[in-house]
Coordinates of C-alpha atoms (C1' of nucleotides) in Angstrom, one line a residue:
Chain N
X1 CA 21.1 -18.9 69.2
X2 CA 17.4 -19.3 68.4
X3 CA 14.8 -18.4 65.9
X4 CA 12.1 -16.3 67.4
X5 CA 8.9 -14.9 66.0
X6 CA 8.1 -11.0 66.4
X7 CA 5.4 -8.7 65.2
X8 CA 7.8 -7.5 62.8
X9 CA 9.1 -10.4 61.5
X10 CA 9.0 -10.0 57.6
X11 CA 7.2 -12.4 55.5
X12 CA 8.2 -14.4 52.4
X13 CA 6.4 -13.2 49.1
X14 CA 5.1 -16.8 48.1
X15 CA 3.7 -15.8 44.7
X16 CA 7.4 -15.2 43.6
X17 CA 8.5 -19.1 44.0
X18 CA 5.5 -20.9 42.7
X19 CA 7.0 -23.3 40.2
X20 CA 10.3 -24.9 39.4
X21 CA 10.2 -25.0 35.5
X22 CA 13.0 -22.9 34.0
X23 CA 15.5 -24.6 35.9
X24 CA 17.2 -28.1 35.3
X25 CA 19.1 -30.6 37.3
X26 CA 17.8 -32.4 40.2
X27 CA 14.9 -31.4 42.3
X28 CA 17.4 -30.1 45.1
X29 CA 19.3 -28.0 42.6
X30 CA 15.9 -26.3 41.2
X31 CA 14.6 -25.8 44.6
X32 CA 18.0 -24.0 45.5
X33 CA 17.8 -21.9 42.3
X34 CA 14.1 -21.0 43.3
X35 CA 15.1 -19.9 46.9
X36 CA 18.3 -18.2 45.9
X37 CA 16.5 -16.1 43.3
X38 CA 13.6 -15.3 46.3
X39 CA 16.4 -14.3 48.4
X40 CA 18.3 -12.0 46.1
X41 CA 15.4 -10.3 45.0
X42 CA 14.1 -9.9 48.2
X43 CA 10.9 -11.8 47.6
X44 CA 12.3 -13.4 50.8
X45 CA 13.6 -10.6 53.0
X46 CA 16.4 -10.4 55.4
X47 CA 14.7 -11.9 58.7
X48 CA 12.1 -13.8 56.8
X49 CA 11.5 -17.3 58.3
X50 CA 11.8 -20.2 56.2
X51 CA 9.3 -22.9 56.9
X52 CA 10.2 -26.6 55.3
X53 CA 6.6 -28.0 55.7
X54 CA 5.1 -24.6 53.8
X55 CA 7.7 -24.6 51.3
X56 CA 7.3 -28.2 50.7
X57 CA 3.8 -27.9 49.9
X58 CA 4.2 -24.7 47.9
X59 CA 6.7 -26.3 45.8
X60 CA 5.3 -29.6 45.8
X61 CA 8.1 -31.5 46.7
X62 CA 9.3 -33.3 50.1
X63 CA 11.7 -32.0 52.7
X64 CA 14.6 -33.7 51.4
X65 CA 15.2 -31.4 48.6
X66 CA 14.6 -28.5 50.7
X67 CA 16.9 -29.7 53.2
X68 CA 19.8 -29.9 50.7
X69 CA 18.9 -26.4 49.3
X70 CA 18.9 -25.0 52.8
X71 CA 22.5 -26.6 53.5
X72 CA 23.8 -24.8 50.1
X73 CA 22.3 -21.6 51.2
X74 CA 23.6 -21.6 54.5
X75 CA 27.2 -22.5 52.9
X76 CA 26.5 -19.1 50.9
X77 CA 25.8 -17.4 53.8
X78 CA 22.3 -16.2 52.9
X79 CA 20.3 -18.6 55.6
X80 CA 20.9 -19.2 59.2
X81 CA 20.0 -22.7 60.4
X82 CA 19.6 -23.3 64.0
X83 CA 19.3 -26.8 64.9
X84 CA 15.8 -28.1 66.6
X85 CA 14.7 -24.5 66.0
X86 CA 14.3 -23.0 62.9
X87 CA 15.9 -21.4 59.7
X88 CA 15.7 -17.5 58.7
X89 CA 17.0 -15.4 55.8
X90 CA 20.4 -13.8 57.0
X91 CA 20.2 -10.1 57.7
X92 CA 22.8 -8.2 55.5
X93 CA 25.6 -6.9 57.5
X94 CA 28.3 -3.9 56.4
X95 CA 30.9 -6.3 57.5
X96 CA 30.1 -9.1 55.2
X97 CA 29.6 -6.8 52.5
X98 CA 33.2 -5.3 52.8
X99 CA 34.4 -8.9 53.3
X100 CA 32.6 -9.9 49.9
X101 CA 34.1 -7.1 48.2
X102 CA 37.6 -7.9 49.4
X103 CA 37.1 -11.3 48.1
X104 CA 35.4 -10.3 44.8
X105 CA 38.1 -7.9 44.3
X106 CA 41.1 -10.4 44.8
X107 CA 39.5 -12.6 42.6
X108 CA 38.6 -9.9 39.6
X109 CA 42.2 -8.4 40.2
X110 CA 43.8 -11.9 39.6
X111 CA 41.7 -12.4 36.3
X112 CA 42.3 -8.7 35.0
X113 CA 46.1 -9.5 35.7
X114 CA 45.7 -12.6 33.7
X115 CA 44.0 -11.5 30.9
X116 CA 46.3 -8.1 30.6
X117 CA 49.4 -10.7 30.4
X118 CA 48.2 -13.4 28.3
X119 CA 45.4 -11.8 26.1
X120 CA 45.2 -12.9 22.1
X121 CA 43.7 -10.9 19.4
X122 CA 40.3 -12.9 19.5
X123 CA 39.9 -12.0 23.2
X124 CA 40.7 -8.4 22.6
X125 CA 38.3 -8.1 20.0
X126 CA 35.6 -9.5 22.2
X127 CA 36.7 -7.0 24.9
X128 CA 36.5 -4.0 22.6
X129 CA 33.2 -5.0 21.2
X130 CA 32.0 -5.1 24.9
X131 CA 33.2 -1.4 25.7
X132 CA 31.7 -0.4 22.2
X133 CA 28.5 -1.8 23.2
X134 CA 28.6 -0.4 27.1
X135 CA 29.3 3.1 25.5
X136 CA 26.3 2.7 22.9
X137 CA 23.9 1.5 25.8
X138 CA 25.1 4.5 28.0
X139 CA 23.9 6.7 25.3
X140 CA 21.0 5.1 25.2
X141 CA 20.0 5.2 28.3
X142 CA 18.5 2.0 29.0
X143 CA 19.8 1.1 32.6
X144 CA 18.9 -2.6 32.4
X145 CA 20.5 -3.2 29.2
X146 CA 23.7 -1.3 30.5
X147 CA 24.3 -3.4 33.7
X148 CA 23.9 -6.3 31.7
X149 CA 27.0 -5.4 29.6
X150 CA 28.6 -4.2 32.6
X151 CA 28.2 -8.0 34.0
X152 CA 29.4 -9.4 30.7
X153 CA 32.6 -7.8 30.9
X154 CA 33.5 -9.1 34.1
X155 CA 32.3 -12.5 32.8
X156 CA 34.6 -12.4 29.8
X157 CA 37.5 -11.6 31.9
X158 CA 36.9 -15.0 34.1
X159 CA 36.1 -16.6 30.8
X160 CA 39.5 -15.4 29.2
X161 CA 41.7 -16.7 32.2
X162 CA 40.6 -20.2 31.0
X163 CA 40.0 -21.4 34.8
X164 CA 36.3 -22.9 34.9
X165 CA 35.7 -22.6 38.6
X166 CA 36.7 -19.1 38.6
X167 CA 33.6 -17.4 37.4
X168 CA 31.6 -19.7 39.7
X169 CA 33.7 -18.8 42.7
X170 CA 33.3 -14.9 42.4
X171 CA 29.7 -15.2 41.8
X172 CA 29.2 -17.1 45.0
X173 CA 31.6 -14.6 47.2
X174 CA 29.8 -11.9 45.7
X175 CA 26.0 -12.9 46.7
X176 CA 26.0 -10.5 49.7
X177 CA 26.9 -7.7 47.6
X178 CA 24.7 -8.8 44.7
X179 CA 21.7 -9.1 47.2
X180 CA 22.4 -5.6 48.8
X181 CA 22.8 -3.9 45.1
X182 CA 19.3 -4.9 44.4
X183 CA 18.4 -2.5 47.2
X184 CA 20.0 0.7 45.9
X185 CA 18.7 2.8 42.9
X186 CA 20.9 4.1 40.1
X187 CA 22.7 7.0 41.2
X188 CA 23.5 10.2 39.7
X189 CA 26.6 9.9 37.4
X190 CA 27.0 6.0 38.0
X191 CA 26.4 5.3 34.2
X192 CA 29.3 7.8 33.3
X193 CA 31.7 6.8 35.8
X194 CA 31.2 3.0 35.1
X195 CA 32.0 3.6 31.4
X196 CA 35.1 5.6 32.5
X197 CA 36.3 3.0 35.0
X198 CA 35.7 0.1 32.2
X199 CA 37.6 2.4 29.7
X200 CA 40.5 2.6 31.9
X201 CA 40.6 -1.2 32.8
X202 CA 40.5 -1.7 28.6
X203 CA 43.4 0.6 28.1
X204 CA 45.9 -1.1 30.7
X205 CA 44.7 -4.4 29.5
X206 CA 45.4 -3.0 25.6
X207 CA 49.0 -1.9 26.9
X208 CA 49.5 -5.1 28.4
X209 CA 50.1 -3.4 31.6
X210 CA 49.1 -5.8 34.5
X211 CA 49.8 -3.5 37.3
X212 CA 47.7 -0.5 35.8
X213 CA 45.1 -3.1 35.0
X214 CA 45.2 -4.1 38.7
X215 CA 44.9 -0.5 39.9
X216 CA 42.1 0.4 37.6
X217 CA 40.2 -2.9 38.6
X218 CA 40.6 -2.2 42.2
X219 CA 39.5 1.5 41.9
X220 CA 36.3 0.2 39.8
X221 CA 35.4 -2.6 42.5
X222 CA 36.1 -0.2 45.4
X223 CA 33.1 2.0 44.5
X224 CA 30.6 -0.8 44.5
X225 CA 30.9 -1.5 48.3
X226 CA 31.3 2.4 48.8
X227 CA 27.8 3.1 47.1
X228 CA 26.0 0.4 49.7
X229 CA 27.3 1.8 52.8
X230 CA 24.5 4.5 53.3
X231 CA 22.2 1.3 52.9
X232 CA 22.9 0.4 56.6
X233 CA 21.4 3.9 57.6
X234 CA 18.7 3.9 55.1
X235 CA 17.3 0.4 55.7
X236 CA 18.5 -0.7 59.4
X237 CA 15.5 -2.9 59.5
X238 CA 17.6 -5.4 56.9
X239 CA 20.7 -5.4 58.9
X240 CA 22.3 -7.3 61.7
X241 CA 21.4 -5.8 65.1
Chain B
X1 CA 29.4 -39.9 32.6
X2 CA 29.1 -43.4 34.2
X3 CA 30.6 -45.1 37.2
X4 CA 32.4 -48.4 35.7
X5 CA 34.1 -50.8 37.9
X6 CA 37.7 -52.0 36.6
X7 CA 40.5 -54.7 37.6
X8 CA 42.5 -51.9 38.8
X9 CA 39.8 -49.6 40.6
X10 CA 41.5 -48.7 43.8
X11 CA 40.3 -49.4 47.2
X12 CA 39.5 -47.3 50.6
X13 CA 41.6 -47.9 53.4
X14 CA 38.5 -48.8 55.6
X15 CA 40.7 -48.6 58.7
X16 CA 41.7 -44.9 58.1
X17 CA 37.9 -43.9 59.0
X18 CA 36.7 -46.2 61.7
X19 CA 35.3 -43.5 64.2
X20 CA 33.8 -39.9 64.3
X21 CA 35.2 -38.6 67.5
X22 CA 37.7 -36.2 67.5
X23 CA 35.1 -33.9 65.4
X24 CA 32.2 -32.0 66.6
X25 CA 29.0 -30.9 65.2
X26 CA 26.2 -32.6 63.5
X27 CA 26.7 -36.0 62.3
X28 CA 26.7 -35.0 58.6
X29 CA 29.5 -32.2 59.6
X30 CA 31.5 -35.2 61.5
X31 CA 31.2 -37.6 58.4
X32 CA 32.3 -34.7 56.1
X33 CA 35.4 -34.1 58.3
X34 CA 36.4 -37.9 58.1
X35 CA 35.7 -38.3 54.6
X36 CA 37.6 -35.4 53.7
X37 CA 40.8 -36.4 55.7
X38 CA 40.7 -39.9 54.0
X39 CA 40.5 -38.3 50.7
X40 CA 43.4 -35.7 51.4
X41 CA 45.6 -38.6 53.0
X42 CA 44.9 -40.7 50.0
X43 CA 43.3 -43.2 52.6
X44 CA 40.4 -43.0 49.9
X45 CA 42.5 -42.5 46.6
X46 CA 41.7 -41.0 43.5
X47 CA 39.3 -43.3 41.5
X48 CA 37.9 -45.2 44.4
X49 CA 34.3 -45.7 44.6
X50 CA 32.4 -44.8 47.7
X51 CA 29.5 -46.9 48.6
X52 CA 26.9 -45.2 50.7
X53 CA 25.7 -48.6 52.5
X54 CA 29.3 -49.7 53.1
X55 CA 30.4 -46.6 54.5
X56 CA 26.8 -46.2 56.7
X57 CA 27.9 -49.4 58.2
X58 CA 31.3 -48.9 58.7
X59 CA 30.7 -45.2 60.6
X60 CA 27.4 -46.3 62.4
X61 CA 25.0 -43.7 60.8
X62 CA 22.3 -43.9 58.2
X63 CA 22.6 -42.9 54.7
X64 CA 21.2 -39.1 55.1
X65 CA 24.2 -37.9 56.9
X66 CA 26.4 -39.3 54.3
X67 CA 24.3 -37.8 51.5
X68 CA 25.3 -34.5 52.9
X69 CA 28.8 -34.9 53.0
X70 CA 28.8 -36.4 49.7
X71 CA 27.2 -33.4 48.4
X72 CA 29.9 -31.1 50.2
X73 CA 32.6 -33.0 49.0
X74 CA 31.1 -33.1 45.4
X75 CA 31.0 -29.1 45.7
X76 CA 34.7 -29.2 46.9
X77 CA 35.5 -30.9 43.7
X78 CA 36.5 -34.1 45.6
X79 CA 33.8 -36.5 44.6
X80 CA 32.1 -37.1 41.4
X81 CA 28.5 -38.0 42.0
X82 CA 26.7 -39.5 38.9
X83 CA 22.9 -39.8 39.2
X84 CA 21.6 -43.1 40.0
X85 CA 24.8 -44.8 39.4
X86 CA 27.7 -44.1 41.8
X87 CA 30.1 -41.8 43.3
X88 CA 34.1 -41.9 43.4
X89 CA 36.9 -39.7 44.4
X90 CA 37.7 -37.5 41.6
X91 CA 41.1 -38.0 39.7
X92 CA 43.7 -35.2 40.3
X93 CA 44.3 -33.3 37.3
X94 CA 47.1 -30.7 36.5
X95 CA 44.6 -28.2 35.1
X96 CA 42.6 -28.1 38.2
X97 CA 45.7 -28.0 40.2
X98 CA 46.9 -25.0 38.4
X99 CA 43.5 -23.3 38.7
X100 CA 43.5 -24.0 42.6
X101 CA 46.9 -22.4 42.8
X102 CA 45.5 -19.3 40.4
X103 CA 42.9 -18.9 42.9
X104 CA 44.7 -19.4 46.0
X105 CA 47.4 -17.1 45.1
X106 CA 44.6 -14.5 44.1
X107 CA 43.3 -14.6 47.7
X108 CA 46.9 -14.9 49.5
X109 CA 48.0 -11.8 47.4
X110 CA 45.1 -9.8 48.6
X111 CA 45.7 -10.8 52.3
X112 CA 49.3 -9.9 52.1
X113 CA 48.8 -6.5 50.5
X114 CA 46.1 -5.8 53.1
X115 CA 48.3 -6.8 55.8
X116 CA 51.4 -4.9 54.5
X117 CA 49.1 -1.6 54.0
X118 CA 47.4 -2.0 57.4
X119 CA 49.5 -3.9 59.9
X120 CA 49.8 -2.9 63.6
X121 CA 52.6 -3.1 66.0
X122 CA 51.0 -6.5 67.6
X123 CA 50.3 -8.5 64.3
X124 CA 54.1 -7.0 63.1
X125 CA 55.3 -9.2 66.5
X126 CA 53.5 -12.1 65.6
X127 CA 54.7 -12.3 62.1
X128 CA 58.4 -11.7 63.4
X129 CA 58.0 -14.4 66.1
X130 CA 56.7 -16.7 63.2
X131 CA 59.7 -15.9 61.1
X132 CA 62.1 -16.5 63.9
X133 CA 60.4 -19.9 64.7
X134 CA 60.6 -21.1 61.0
X135 CA 64.3 -20.1 61.1
X136 CA 64.9 -22.3 64.1
X137 CA 62.8 -25.3 62.7
X138 CA 65.0 -24.7 59.5
X139 CA 68.2 -25.3 61.4
X140 CA 66.6 -28.2 63.6
X141 CA 65.3 -30.4 60.5
X142 CA 62.2 -31.4 61.8
X143 CA 60.3 -31.2 58.2
X144 CA 56.9 -31.8 60.1
X145 CA 57.4 -28.9 62.8
X146 CA 58.8 -26.8 59.9
X147 CA 55.8 -27.1 57.6
X148 CA 53.2 -26.4 60.5
X149 CA 55.0 -23.2 61.2
X150 CA 54.9 -22.4 57.4
X151 CA 51.3 -23.1 57.2
X152 CA 50.6 -20.8 60.4
X153 CA 52.2 -17.8 59.0
X154 CA 49.8 -18.1 55.7
X155 CA 46.8 -18.4 58.4
X156 CA 48.3 -15.5 60.3
X157 CA 47.9 -13.4 57.5
X158 CA 44.3 -14.2 56.6
X159 CA 43.5 -13.6 60.4
X160 CA 45.1 -10.3 60.3
X161 CA 42.9 -9.0 57.3
X162 CA 40.1 -9.2 59.8
X163 CA 37.8 -10.9 57.3
X164 CA 36.3 -14.1 58.8
X165 CA 35.6 -16.1 55.9
X166 CA 38.7 -15.4 54.0
X167 CA 40.9 -18.0 55.7
X168 CA 37.9 -20.8 55.2
X169 CA 37.8 -19.8 51.6
X170 CA 41.3 -20.4 50.7
X171 CA 41.3 -23.6 52.3
X172 CA 38.5 -24.7 50.3
X173 CA 39.7 -23.5 47.0
X174 CA 43.2 -25.0 47.7
X175 CA 42.0 -28.6 48.6
X176 CA 43.1 -30.1 45.3
X177 CA 46.7 -28.3 46.2
X178 CA 47.0 -29.7 49.5
X179 CA 45.9 -33.1 48.4
X180 CA 48.5 -33.4 45.5
X181 CA 51.0 -32.2 47.9
X182 CA 50.7 -35.1 50.2
X183 CA 52.1 -37.1 47.3
X184 CA 55.6 -35.7 46.8
X185 CA 58.6 -35.8 49.2
X186 CA 60.0 -33.1 50.6
X187 CA 62.7 -31.8 47.6
X188 CA 66.4 -30.8 48.1
X189 CA 66.7 -27.2 49.4
X190 CA 63.0 -26.6 49.6
X191 CA 63.5 -25.5 53.5
X192 CA 66.1 -23.1 52.6
X193 CA 64.1 -21.6 49.7
X194 CA 60.7 -21.6 51.8
X195 CA 62.8 -19.9 54.4
X196 CA 64.3 -17.3 52.0
X197 CA 60.9 -16.6 50.4
X198 CA 59.0 -15.8 53.8
X199 CA 61.9 -13.6 54.4
X200 CA 61.3 -11.5 51.5
X201 CA 57.5 -11.3 52.2
X202 CA 58.0 -10.1 55.7
X203 CA 60.8 -7.8 54.5
X204 CA 58.0 -6.2 52.1
X205 CA 55.3 -6.4 55.0
X206 CA 57.7 -4.5 57.2
X207 CA 58.4 -1.8 54.5
X208 CA 54.3 -1.6 54.1
X209 CA 55.4 -2.1 50.5
X210 CA 52.1 -3.8 49.1
X211 CA 53.4 -4.2 45.6
X212 CA 56.7 -5.9 46.8
X213 CA 55.0 -7.9 49.2
X214 CA 52.5 -9.0 46.0
X215 CA 55.4 -9.8 44.2
X216 CA 57.3 -11.8 46.7
X217 CA 54.0 -14.1 47.5
X218 CA 53.3 -14.6 43.8
X219 CA 57.0 -16.1 43.7
X220 CA 56.6 -18.1 46.5
X221 CA 53.3 -19.5 45.4
X222 CA 54.3 -20.5 41.8
X223 CA 56.9 -22.7 43.3
X224 CA 54.2 -24.5 44.9
X225 CA 52.3 -25.6 41.8
X226 CA 55.6 -26.1 39.8
X227 CA 56.8 -28.8 42.3
X228 CA 53.5 -30.6 41.7
X229 CA 54.0 -30.7 37.8
X230 CA 56.1 -33.8 37.7
X231 CA 53.7 -35.8 39.5
X232 CA 51.5 -36.2 36.6
X233 CA 54.3 -38.1 35.1
X234 CA 55.5 -40.1 38.1
X235 CA 51.8 -41.0 39.2
X236 CA 49.6 -41.3 36.0
X237 CA 47.0 -43.5 37.5
X238 CA 46.0 -40.8 39.9
X239 CA 45.4 -38.3 37.1
X240 CA 42.4 -37.8 34.9
X241 CA 42.6 -39.8 31.7
Chain C
dA1 C1' 32.9 -64.6 16.7
dA2 C1' 30.2 -60.2 17.0
dT3 C1' 26.2 -57.8 18.5
dT4 C1' 21.8 -57.1 20.5
dT5 C1' 18.6 -57.5 24.2
dG6 C1' 16.8 -58.8 28.7
dT7 C1' 17.3 -59.1 33.3
dC8 C1' 19.1 -58.4 37.7
dA9 C1' 21.9 -56.0 41.1
dC10 C1' 23.1 -51.6 42.5
dT11 C1' 23.1 -46.5 42.7
dA12 C1' 21.4 -41.6 43.7
dA13 C1' 17.5 -39.0 44.7
dC14 C1' 13.1 -38.5 46.6
dA15 C1' 9.4 -39.3 50.4
dT16 C1' 8.3 -39.9 54.8
dG17 C1' 8.3 -41.3 59.5
dC18 C1' 10.8 -40.6 64.2
dT19 C1' 13.4 -38.2 67.7
dA20 C1' 15.5 -34.8 70.7
dG21 C1' 15.5 -30.4 71.6
dT22 C1' 13.4 -25.4 71.3
dA23 C1' 9.7 -21.5 71.2
dT24 C1' 5.6 -20.1 73.0
dG25 C1' 1.4 -19.7 75.2
dT26 C1' -1.5 -20.7 79.1
dC27 C1' -2.1 -20.8 84.0
dA28 C1' -1.4 -21.2 88.5
dA29 C1' 1.2 -18.9 92.6
dT30 C1' 2.7 -14.9 94.4
Chain T
dA1 C1' 1.1 -7.3 87.6
dT2 C1' 5.0 -10.7 87.5
dT3 C1' 6.7 -14.9 87.8
dG4 C1' 7.5 -19.6 86.8
dA5 C1' 6.0 -24.5 85.6
dC6 C1' 4.2 -26.7 82.4
dA7 C1' 1.8 -28.3 78.1
dT8 C1' 1.8 -27.7 73.4
dA9 C1' 3.3 -27.1 68.8
dC10 C1' 7.0 -26.0 66.2
dT11 C1' 11.9 -27.1 64.4
dA12 C1' 16.2 -29.7 62.5
dG13 C1' 18.6 -34.1 62.1
dC14 C1' 18.7 -38.4 61.4
dA15 C1' 16.7 -43.1 60.0
dT16 C1' 14.6 -46.0 56.8
dG17 C1' 11.2 -46.9 52.9
dT18 C1' 10.3 -46.2 47.7
dT19 C1' 11.5 -44.9 42.9
dA20 C1' 13.7 -44.8 38.7
dG21 C1' 17.8 -44.6 36.2
dT22 C1' 22.4 -47.2 35.2
dG23 C1' 26.2 -50.7 34.5
dA24 C1' 27.4 -55.6 34.3
dC25 C1' 26.5 -59.9 32.4
dA26 C1' 24.5 -63.5 30.1
dA27 C1' 21.6 -65.2 26.7
dA28 C1' 19.6 -64.9 22.4
dT29 C1' 20.2 -63.3 17.9
dT30 C1' 22.9 -62.4 13.8

DNA sequence: AATTTGTCACTAACATGCTAGTATGTCAAT
DNA sequence: ATTGACATACTAGCATGTTAGTGACAAATT
């Protein structure tokens, strides 16, 4: 394995990672957050080479916090580190996207089953409110707001399991999925189908039917990976050779 | 949060982590592997304070690879790092054990469903062979060998999903579970019930019945967490206050 | 005796210097 | 034009020096 320059090697948009404010924690954590955002938003596209001295100067930190941030990003599967050679943003891979979808579905299914079996009145009210809000935003046509309510629904499910690390874990295993999702435009009919799928999940939760909730959630998440498949043909330069 | 010494603070068994041989990769990875083993086997028991200079001298490395190893162990939930104060092995917690069991079950269930739905002849033969071997070892009474075959069964299921990171992920989320399991003695009838549970899972896989495989796997794994519950009463000094 | 305060030892976090290994460009030989 | 040796300029990994924050403890104060 090696890091090779090429005429077509993509560049990082350095403007996107100018400062560390807006984040908290140690320098290393803030550097990680900044780089993570840059990678997820494609400001640092697949194949881009990450240079410690360059980033060090740009962010105004030494190489130590960068080293720690690189290590975490490598564990997340977002950066390839080649000893004594270099580091670059990982290419996308349909295999990895499907794997991320498999793992995410496993966790989301377990969460929705748990909630369907153990929900209380307070939780139900919060979920119903989310569904009403989603319905409202579908009518408004504000896509950004719609997607935020969509994500909040899934976050609520993990919150209501009572398991603290579960939400963090699902976010980590979904990183490849989330990154690829930044590349596809909203598709025809997606808002309507998402709304219908959430409604199906909710009606299973309302009924306390874990098996039905599982099936509805699986159907919902399978579509996410499916929508990403054409990307490998449309943007081959972003994918692993 | 703070790291406070106390008369009862447990000590690390330094003899258990003398050398780095037997592991490969960078120094940091080998140091991580050595410390992980020490924590999992209770050579570094919950509450033990990890001192970088001490470990640095003992292992013959500088503080850099130790820092990286600490960071990974902290991400695994096995070490608490308190900035500018110190680091100690985390205490056990029934909440975290249940959470680990929840996450592990979510992943194992997804794996066994996948295998039940997509198994091929070659995979079935490997699984049947594992079950025959487990039956044999149950009769032999060699507990260590029995448990290894048990674990191999679960590893095979993840391998047969074809998803490369899944096995690693389940190992990571199960760390708290595995550590606690080192503390309980084999219980009466456990070999027989484990064998019966594996047989139930296998018959569901054979039938290609994903729902039955899921139910059998859930039943199997619920017992693991259940067996650990009494530990909090028997060994309160190992648990979070 | 109880409480505050100052000091000192110790820590993680960070900065920086060093080393060994890798890619790349140059130039000589063919 | 092609190849191959070599010098050069990079890199990650590791060692070590520095800084600022924390806990422990004893002296000072109430």
